[in-house]
Coordinates of N, CA, C and O in Angstrom, one line a residue:
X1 N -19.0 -12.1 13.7 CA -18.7 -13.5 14.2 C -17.3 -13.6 14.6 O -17.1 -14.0 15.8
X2 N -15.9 -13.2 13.7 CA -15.0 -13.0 14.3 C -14.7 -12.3 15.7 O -14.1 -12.9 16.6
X3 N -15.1 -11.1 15.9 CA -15.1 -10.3 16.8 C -15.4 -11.3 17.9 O -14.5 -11.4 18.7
X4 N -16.6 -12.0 18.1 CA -16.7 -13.0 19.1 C -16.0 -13.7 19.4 O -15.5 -13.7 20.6
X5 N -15.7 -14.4 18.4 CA -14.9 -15.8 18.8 C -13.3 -14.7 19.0 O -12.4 -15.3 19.6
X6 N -13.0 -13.5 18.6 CA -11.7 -13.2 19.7 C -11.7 -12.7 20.9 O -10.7 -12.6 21.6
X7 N -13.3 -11.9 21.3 CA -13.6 -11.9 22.6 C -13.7 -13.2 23.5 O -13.3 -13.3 24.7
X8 N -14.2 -14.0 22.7 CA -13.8 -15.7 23.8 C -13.2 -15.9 24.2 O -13.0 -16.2 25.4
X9 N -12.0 -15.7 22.7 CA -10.7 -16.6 23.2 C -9.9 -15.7 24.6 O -9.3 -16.2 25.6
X10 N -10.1 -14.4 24.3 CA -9.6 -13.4 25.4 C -10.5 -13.8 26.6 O -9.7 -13.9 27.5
X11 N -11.7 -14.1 27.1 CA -12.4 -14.5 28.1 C -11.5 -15.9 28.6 O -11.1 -16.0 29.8
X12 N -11.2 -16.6 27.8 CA -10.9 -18.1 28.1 C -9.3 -17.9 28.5 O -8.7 -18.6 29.3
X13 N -8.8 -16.6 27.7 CA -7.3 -16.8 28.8 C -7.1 -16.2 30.4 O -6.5 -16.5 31.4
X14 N -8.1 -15.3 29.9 CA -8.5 -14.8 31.7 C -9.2 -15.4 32.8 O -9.1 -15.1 34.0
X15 N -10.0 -16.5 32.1 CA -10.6 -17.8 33.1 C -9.2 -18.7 33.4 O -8.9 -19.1 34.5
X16 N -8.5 -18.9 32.1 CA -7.3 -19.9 32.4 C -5.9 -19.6 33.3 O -5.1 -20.5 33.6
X17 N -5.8 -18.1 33.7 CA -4.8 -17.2 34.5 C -5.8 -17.4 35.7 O -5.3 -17.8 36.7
X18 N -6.9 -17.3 35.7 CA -7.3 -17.1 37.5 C -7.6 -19.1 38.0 O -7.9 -19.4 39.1
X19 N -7.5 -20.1 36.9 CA -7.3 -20.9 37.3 C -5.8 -21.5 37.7 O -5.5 -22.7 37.8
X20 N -5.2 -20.9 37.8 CA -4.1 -21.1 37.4 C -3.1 -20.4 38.5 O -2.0 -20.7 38.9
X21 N -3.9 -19.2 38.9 CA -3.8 -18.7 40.5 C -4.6 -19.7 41.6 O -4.3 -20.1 42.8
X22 N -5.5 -19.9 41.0 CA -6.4 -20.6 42.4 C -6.2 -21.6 42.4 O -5.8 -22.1 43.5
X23 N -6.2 -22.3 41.4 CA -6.4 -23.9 41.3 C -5.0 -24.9 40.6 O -4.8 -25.8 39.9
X24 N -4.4 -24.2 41.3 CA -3.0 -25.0 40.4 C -2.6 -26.6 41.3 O -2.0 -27.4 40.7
X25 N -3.0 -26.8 42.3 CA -3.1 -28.0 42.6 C -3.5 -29.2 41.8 O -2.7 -30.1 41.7
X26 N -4.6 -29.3 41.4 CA -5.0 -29.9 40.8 C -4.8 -30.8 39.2 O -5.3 -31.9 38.9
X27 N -3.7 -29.5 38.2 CA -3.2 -29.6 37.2 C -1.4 -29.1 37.1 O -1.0 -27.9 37.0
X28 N -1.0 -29.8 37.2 CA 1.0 -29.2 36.7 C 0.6 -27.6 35.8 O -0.1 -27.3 34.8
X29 N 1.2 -27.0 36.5 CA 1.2 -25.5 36.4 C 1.6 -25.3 34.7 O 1.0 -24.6 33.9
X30 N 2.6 -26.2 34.6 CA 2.9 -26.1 33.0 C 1.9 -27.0 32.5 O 2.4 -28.0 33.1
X31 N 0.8 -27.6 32.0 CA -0.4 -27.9 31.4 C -0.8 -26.7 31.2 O -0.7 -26.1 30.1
X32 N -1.4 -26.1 32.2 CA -2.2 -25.2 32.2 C -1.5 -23.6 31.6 O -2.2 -22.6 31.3
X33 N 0.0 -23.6 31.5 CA 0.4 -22.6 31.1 C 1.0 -22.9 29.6 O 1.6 -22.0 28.9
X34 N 0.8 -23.9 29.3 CA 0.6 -24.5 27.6 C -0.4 -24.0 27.1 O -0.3 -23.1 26.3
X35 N -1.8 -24.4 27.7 CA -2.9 -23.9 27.1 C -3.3 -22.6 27.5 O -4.3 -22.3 26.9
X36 N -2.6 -21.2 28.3 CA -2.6 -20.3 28.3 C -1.0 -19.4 26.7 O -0.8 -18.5 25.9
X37 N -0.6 -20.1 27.1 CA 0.1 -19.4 25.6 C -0.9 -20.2 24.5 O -1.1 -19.3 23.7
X38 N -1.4 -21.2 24.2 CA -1.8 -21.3 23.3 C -2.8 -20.6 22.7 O -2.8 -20.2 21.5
X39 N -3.7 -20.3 23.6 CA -4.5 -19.4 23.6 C -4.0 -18.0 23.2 O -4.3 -17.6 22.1
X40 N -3.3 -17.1 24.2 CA -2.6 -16.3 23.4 C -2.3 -16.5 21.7 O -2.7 -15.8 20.8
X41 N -1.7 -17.3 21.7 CA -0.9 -17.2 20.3 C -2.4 -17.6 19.8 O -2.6 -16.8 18.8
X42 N -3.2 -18.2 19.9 CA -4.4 -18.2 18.6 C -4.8 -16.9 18.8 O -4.7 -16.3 17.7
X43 N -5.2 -16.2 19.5 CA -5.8 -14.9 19.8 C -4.8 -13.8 19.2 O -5.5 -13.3 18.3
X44 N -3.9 -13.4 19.2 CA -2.8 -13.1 18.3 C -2.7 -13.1 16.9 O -2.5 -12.0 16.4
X45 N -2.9 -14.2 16.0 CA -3.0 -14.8 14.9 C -4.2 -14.7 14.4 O -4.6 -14.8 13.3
X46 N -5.0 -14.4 15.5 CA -7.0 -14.7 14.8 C -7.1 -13.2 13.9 O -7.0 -12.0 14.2
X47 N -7.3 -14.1 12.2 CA -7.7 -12.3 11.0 C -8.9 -12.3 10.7 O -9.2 -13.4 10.3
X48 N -9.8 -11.4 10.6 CA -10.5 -11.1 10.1 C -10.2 -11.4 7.9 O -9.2 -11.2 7.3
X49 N -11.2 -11.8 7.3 CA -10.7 -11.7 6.4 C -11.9 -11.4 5.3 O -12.9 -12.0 5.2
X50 N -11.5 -10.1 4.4 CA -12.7 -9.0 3.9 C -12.3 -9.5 2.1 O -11.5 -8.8 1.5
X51 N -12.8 -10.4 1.7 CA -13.3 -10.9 0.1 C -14.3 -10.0 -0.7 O -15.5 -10.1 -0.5
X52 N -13.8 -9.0 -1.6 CA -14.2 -8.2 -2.5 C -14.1 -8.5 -3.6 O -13.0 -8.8 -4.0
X53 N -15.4 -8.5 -4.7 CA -15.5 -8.9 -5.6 C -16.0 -7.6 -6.7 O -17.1 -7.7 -7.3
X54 N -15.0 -6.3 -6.8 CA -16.2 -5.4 -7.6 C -14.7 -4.9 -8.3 O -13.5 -5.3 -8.2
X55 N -15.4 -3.9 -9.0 CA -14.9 -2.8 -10.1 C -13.7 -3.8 -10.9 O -12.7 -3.2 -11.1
X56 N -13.8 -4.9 -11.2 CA -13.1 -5.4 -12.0 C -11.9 -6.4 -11.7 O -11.2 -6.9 -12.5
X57 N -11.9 -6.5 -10.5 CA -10.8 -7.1 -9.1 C -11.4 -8.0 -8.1 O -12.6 -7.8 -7.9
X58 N -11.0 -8.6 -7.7 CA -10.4 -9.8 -6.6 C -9.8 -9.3 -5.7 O -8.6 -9.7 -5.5
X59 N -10.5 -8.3 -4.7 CA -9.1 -8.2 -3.6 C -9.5 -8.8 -2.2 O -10.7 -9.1 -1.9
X60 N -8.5 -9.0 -1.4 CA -8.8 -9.9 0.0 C -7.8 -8.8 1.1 O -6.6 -8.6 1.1
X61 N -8.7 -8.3 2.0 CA -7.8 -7.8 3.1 C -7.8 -8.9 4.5 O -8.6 -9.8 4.9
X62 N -6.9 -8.7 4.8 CA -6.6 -9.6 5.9 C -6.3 -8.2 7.6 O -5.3 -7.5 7.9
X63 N -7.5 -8.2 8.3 CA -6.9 -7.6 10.0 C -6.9 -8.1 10.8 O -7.3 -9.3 10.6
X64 N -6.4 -7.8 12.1 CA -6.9 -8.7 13.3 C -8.7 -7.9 13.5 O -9.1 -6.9 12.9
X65 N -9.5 -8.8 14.5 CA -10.6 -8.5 15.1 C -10.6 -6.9 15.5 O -11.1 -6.0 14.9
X66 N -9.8 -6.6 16.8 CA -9.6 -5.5 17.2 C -8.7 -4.5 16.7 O -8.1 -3.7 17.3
X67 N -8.8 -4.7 15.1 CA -8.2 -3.2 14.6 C -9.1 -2.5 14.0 O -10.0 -2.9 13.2
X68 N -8.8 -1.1 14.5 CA -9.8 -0.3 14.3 C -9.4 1.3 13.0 O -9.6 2.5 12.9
X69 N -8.9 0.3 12.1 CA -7.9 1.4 11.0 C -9.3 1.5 10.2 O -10.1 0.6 10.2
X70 N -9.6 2.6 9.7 CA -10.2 3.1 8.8 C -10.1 2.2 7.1 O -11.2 2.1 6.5
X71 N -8.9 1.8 6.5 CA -8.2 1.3 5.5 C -7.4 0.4 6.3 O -6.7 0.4 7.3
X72 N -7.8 -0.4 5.4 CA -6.8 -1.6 5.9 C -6.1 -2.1 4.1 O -6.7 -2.4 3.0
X73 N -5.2 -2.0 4.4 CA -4.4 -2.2 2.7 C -4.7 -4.0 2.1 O -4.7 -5.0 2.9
X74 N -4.7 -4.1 1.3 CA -5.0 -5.1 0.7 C -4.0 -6.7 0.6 O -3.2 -6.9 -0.3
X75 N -4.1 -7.5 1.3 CA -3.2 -8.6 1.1 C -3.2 -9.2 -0.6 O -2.6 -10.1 -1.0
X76 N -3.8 -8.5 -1.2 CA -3.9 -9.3 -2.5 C -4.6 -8.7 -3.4 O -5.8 -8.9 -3.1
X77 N -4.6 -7.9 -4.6 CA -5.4 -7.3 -5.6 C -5.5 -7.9 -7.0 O -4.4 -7.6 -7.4
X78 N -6.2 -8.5 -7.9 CA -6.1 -9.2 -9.1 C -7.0 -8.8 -10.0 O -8.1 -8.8 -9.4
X79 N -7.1 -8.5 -11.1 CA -8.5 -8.3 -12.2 C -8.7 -9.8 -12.2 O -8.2 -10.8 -11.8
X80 N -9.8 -9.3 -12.7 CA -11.1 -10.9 -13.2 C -10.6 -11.8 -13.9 O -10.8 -13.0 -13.8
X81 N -9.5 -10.8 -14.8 CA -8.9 -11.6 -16.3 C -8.0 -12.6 -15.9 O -7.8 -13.4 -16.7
X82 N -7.0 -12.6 -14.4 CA -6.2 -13.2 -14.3 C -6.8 -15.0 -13.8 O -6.4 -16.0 -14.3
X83 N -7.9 -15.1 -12.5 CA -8.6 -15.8 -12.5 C -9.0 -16.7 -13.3 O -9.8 -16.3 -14.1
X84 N -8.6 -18.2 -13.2 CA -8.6 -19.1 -14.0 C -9.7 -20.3 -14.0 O -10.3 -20.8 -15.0
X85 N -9.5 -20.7 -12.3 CA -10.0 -21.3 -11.6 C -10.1 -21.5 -10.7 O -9.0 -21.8 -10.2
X86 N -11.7 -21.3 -9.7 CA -11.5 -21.1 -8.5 C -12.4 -22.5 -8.0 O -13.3 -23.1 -8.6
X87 N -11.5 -22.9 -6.2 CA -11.9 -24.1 -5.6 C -12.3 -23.6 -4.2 O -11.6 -22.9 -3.4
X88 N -13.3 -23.9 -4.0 CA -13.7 -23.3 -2.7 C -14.4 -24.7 -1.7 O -15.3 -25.4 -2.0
X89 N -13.7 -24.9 -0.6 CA -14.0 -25.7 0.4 C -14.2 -25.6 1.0 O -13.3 -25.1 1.8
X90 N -15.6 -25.8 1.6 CA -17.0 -25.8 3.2 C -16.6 -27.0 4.2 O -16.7 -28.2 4.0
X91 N -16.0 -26.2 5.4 CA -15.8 -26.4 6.5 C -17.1 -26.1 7.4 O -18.0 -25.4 7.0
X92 N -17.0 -26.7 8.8 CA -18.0 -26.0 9.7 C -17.9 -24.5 9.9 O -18.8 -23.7 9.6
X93 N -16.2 -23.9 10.6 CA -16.4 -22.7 10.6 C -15.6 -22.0 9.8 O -15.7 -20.8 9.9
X94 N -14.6 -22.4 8.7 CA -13.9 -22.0 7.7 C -13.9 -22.8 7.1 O -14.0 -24.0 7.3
X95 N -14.0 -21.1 5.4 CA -14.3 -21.7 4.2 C -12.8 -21.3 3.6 O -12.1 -20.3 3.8
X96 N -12.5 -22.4 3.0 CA -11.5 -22.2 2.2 C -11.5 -22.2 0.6 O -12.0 -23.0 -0.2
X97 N -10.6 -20.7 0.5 CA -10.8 -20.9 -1.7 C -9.7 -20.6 -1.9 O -8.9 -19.9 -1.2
X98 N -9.6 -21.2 -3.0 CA -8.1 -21.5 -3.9 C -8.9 -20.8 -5.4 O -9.8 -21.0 -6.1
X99 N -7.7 -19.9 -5.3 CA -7.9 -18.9 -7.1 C -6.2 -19.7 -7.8 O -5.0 -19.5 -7.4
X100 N -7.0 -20.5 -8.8 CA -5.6 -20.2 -10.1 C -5.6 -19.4 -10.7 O -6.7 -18.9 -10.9
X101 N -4.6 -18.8 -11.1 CA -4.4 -17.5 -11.4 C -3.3 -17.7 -12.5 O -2.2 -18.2 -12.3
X102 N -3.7 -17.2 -13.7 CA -2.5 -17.0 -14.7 C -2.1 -15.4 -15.3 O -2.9 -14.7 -15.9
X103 N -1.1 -15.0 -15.0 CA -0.2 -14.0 -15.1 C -0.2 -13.2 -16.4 O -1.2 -13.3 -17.1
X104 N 0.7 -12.4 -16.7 CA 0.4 -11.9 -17.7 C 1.4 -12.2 -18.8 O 1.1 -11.7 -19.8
X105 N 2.5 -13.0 -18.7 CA 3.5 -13.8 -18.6 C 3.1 -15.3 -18.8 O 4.0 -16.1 -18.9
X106 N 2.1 -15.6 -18.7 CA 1.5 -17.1 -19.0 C 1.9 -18.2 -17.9 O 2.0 -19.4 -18.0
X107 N 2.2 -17.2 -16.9 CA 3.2 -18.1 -15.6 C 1.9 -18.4 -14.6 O 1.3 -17.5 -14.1
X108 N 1.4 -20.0 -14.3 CA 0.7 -20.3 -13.4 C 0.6 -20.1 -12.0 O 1.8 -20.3 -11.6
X109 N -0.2 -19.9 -10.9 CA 0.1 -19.8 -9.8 C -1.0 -19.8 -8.6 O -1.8 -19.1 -9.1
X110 N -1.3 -20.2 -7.7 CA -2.6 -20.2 -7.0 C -2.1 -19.8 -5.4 O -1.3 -20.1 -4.5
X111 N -3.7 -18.9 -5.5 CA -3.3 -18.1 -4.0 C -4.6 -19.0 -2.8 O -5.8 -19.2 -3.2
X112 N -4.1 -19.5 -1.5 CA -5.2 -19.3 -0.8 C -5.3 -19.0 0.6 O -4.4 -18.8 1.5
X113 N -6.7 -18.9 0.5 CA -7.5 -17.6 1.5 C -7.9 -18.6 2.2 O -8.5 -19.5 1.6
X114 N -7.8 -18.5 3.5 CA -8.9 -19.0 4.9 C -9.9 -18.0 4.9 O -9.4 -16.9 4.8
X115 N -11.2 -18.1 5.0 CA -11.9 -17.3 5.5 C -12.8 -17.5 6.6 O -13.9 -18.0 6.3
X116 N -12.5 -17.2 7.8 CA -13.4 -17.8 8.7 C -14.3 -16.8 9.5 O -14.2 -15.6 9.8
X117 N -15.2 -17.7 9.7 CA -16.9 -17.0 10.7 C -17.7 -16.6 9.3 O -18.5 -15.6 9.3
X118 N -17.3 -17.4 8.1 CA -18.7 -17.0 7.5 C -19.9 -17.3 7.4 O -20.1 -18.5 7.3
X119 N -21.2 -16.6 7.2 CA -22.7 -17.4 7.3 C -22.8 -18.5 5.9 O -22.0 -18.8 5.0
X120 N -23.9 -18.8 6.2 CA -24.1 -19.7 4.6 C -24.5 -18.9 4.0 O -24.8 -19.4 2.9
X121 N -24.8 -17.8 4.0 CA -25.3 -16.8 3.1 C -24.3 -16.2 2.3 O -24.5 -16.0 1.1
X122 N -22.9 -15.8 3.2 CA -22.1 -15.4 2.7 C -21.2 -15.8 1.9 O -20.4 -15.2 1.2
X123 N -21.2 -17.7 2.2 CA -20.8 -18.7 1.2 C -21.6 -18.7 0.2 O -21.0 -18.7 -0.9
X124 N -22.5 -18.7 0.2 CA -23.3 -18.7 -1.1 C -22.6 -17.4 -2.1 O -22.0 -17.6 -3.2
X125 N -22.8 -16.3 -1.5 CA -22.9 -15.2 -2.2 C -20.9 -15.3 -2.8 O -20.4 -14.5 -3.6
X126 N -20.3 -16.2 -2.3 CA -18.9 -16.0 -2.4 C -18.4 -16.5 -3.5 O -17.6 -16.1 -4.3
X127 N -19.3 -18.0 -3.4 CA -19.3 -18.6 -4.8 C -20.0 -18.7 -5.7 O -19.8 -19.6 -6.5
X128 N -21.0 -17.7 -5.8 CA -21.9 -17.6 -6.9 C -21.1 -16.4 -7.6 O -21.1 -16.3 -8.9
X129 N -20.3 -15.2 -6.9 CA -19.7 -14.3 -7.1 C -18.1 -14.6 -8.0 O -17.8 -13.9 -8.9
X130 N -17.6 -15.6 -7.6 CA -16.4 -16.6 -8.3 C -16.9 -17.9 -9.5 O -16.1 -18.6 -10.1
X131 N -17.7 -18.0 -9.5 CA -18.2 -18.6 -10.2 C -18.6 -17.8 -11.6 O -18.5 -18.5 -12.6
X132 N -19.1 -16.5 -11.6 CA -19.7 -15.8 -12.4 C -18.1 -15.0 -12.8 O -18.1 -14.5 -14.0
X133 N -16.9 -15.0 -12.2 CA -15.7 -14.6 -12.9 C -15.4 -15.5 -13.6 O -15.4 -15.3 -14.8
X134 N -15.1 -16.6 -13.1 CA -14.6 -18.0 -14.0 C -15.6 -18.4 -15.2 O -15.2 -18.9 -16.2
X135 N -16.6 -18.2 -15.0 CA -17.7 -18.2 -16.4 C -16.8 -16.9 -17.4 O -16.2 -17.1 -18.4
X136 N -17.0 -15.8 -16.9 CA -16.6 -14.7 -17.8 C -15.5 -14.9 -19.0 O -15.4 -14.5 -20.1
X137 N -14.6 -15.9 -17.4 CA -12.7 -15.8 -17.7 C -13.2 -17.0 -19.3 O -12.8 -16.6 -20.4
X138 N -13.9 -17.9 -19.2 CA -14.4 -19.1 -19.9 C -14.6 -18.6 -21.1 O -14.0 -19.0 -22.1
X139 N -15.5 -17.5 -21.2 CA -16.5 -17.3 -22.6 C -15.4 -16.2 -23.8 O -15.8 -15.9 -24.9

């Protein structure tokens, strides 16, 4: 789903460059070249973002669409234990979750993840998966 939506946005800057050759009459050249950096810069910024829930950890990698690294290193690694409380918020196309997180040090702290182009499948499976740490962290 990612991968799409940064194939778009890359279609939509190259429709917005040949209107922009052809058709500049019609719109002030700087409009149309706002909405061509804009586009860049979201296309640029657009991550992929990979939510792993095994062997005892919490990790979140963060790539762009078009990288093609074999390992992608981890924006974030945590055991289960640290996990306190998690908030997760359903958007149309990003889900957003917030982990509290207490240290080993008793020092509070909360991390959060955008994660966007997910199915409802994969929301399901995200918070039934967080849900079942925060039970653990509980008992």
């Amino acid at each position: 789903m990612t991968k799409f939506l940064a194939y778009s946005q890359l279609i939509l800057v190259c429709a917005l460059l040949i209107v922009i050759l052809y058709i500049n009459k019609l719109l002030p050249i700087s409009v149309l070249s706002f909405f061509v950096v804009l586009m860049i810069y979201s296309f640029i910024n657009t991550k992929t973002v990979t939510f792993e829930c095994s062997g005892g950890c919490v990790t979140v990698r963060k790539a762009h669409p078009f990288t093609y690294k074999k390992f992608i290193s981890p924006e974030f690694e945590l055991p289960y234990t640290h996990v306190q409380h998690t908030i997760i918020t359903k958007n149309l196309c990003a889900t957003k979750v917030r982990l509290n997180i207490k240290s080993n040090k008793d020092k509070k702290y909360s991390v959060k993840v955008t994660l966007l182009g997910l199915s409802q499948t994969e929301k399901k499976k995200l918070s039934d998966a967080l849900k079942l740490i925060e039970n653990k962290n509980l008992a």
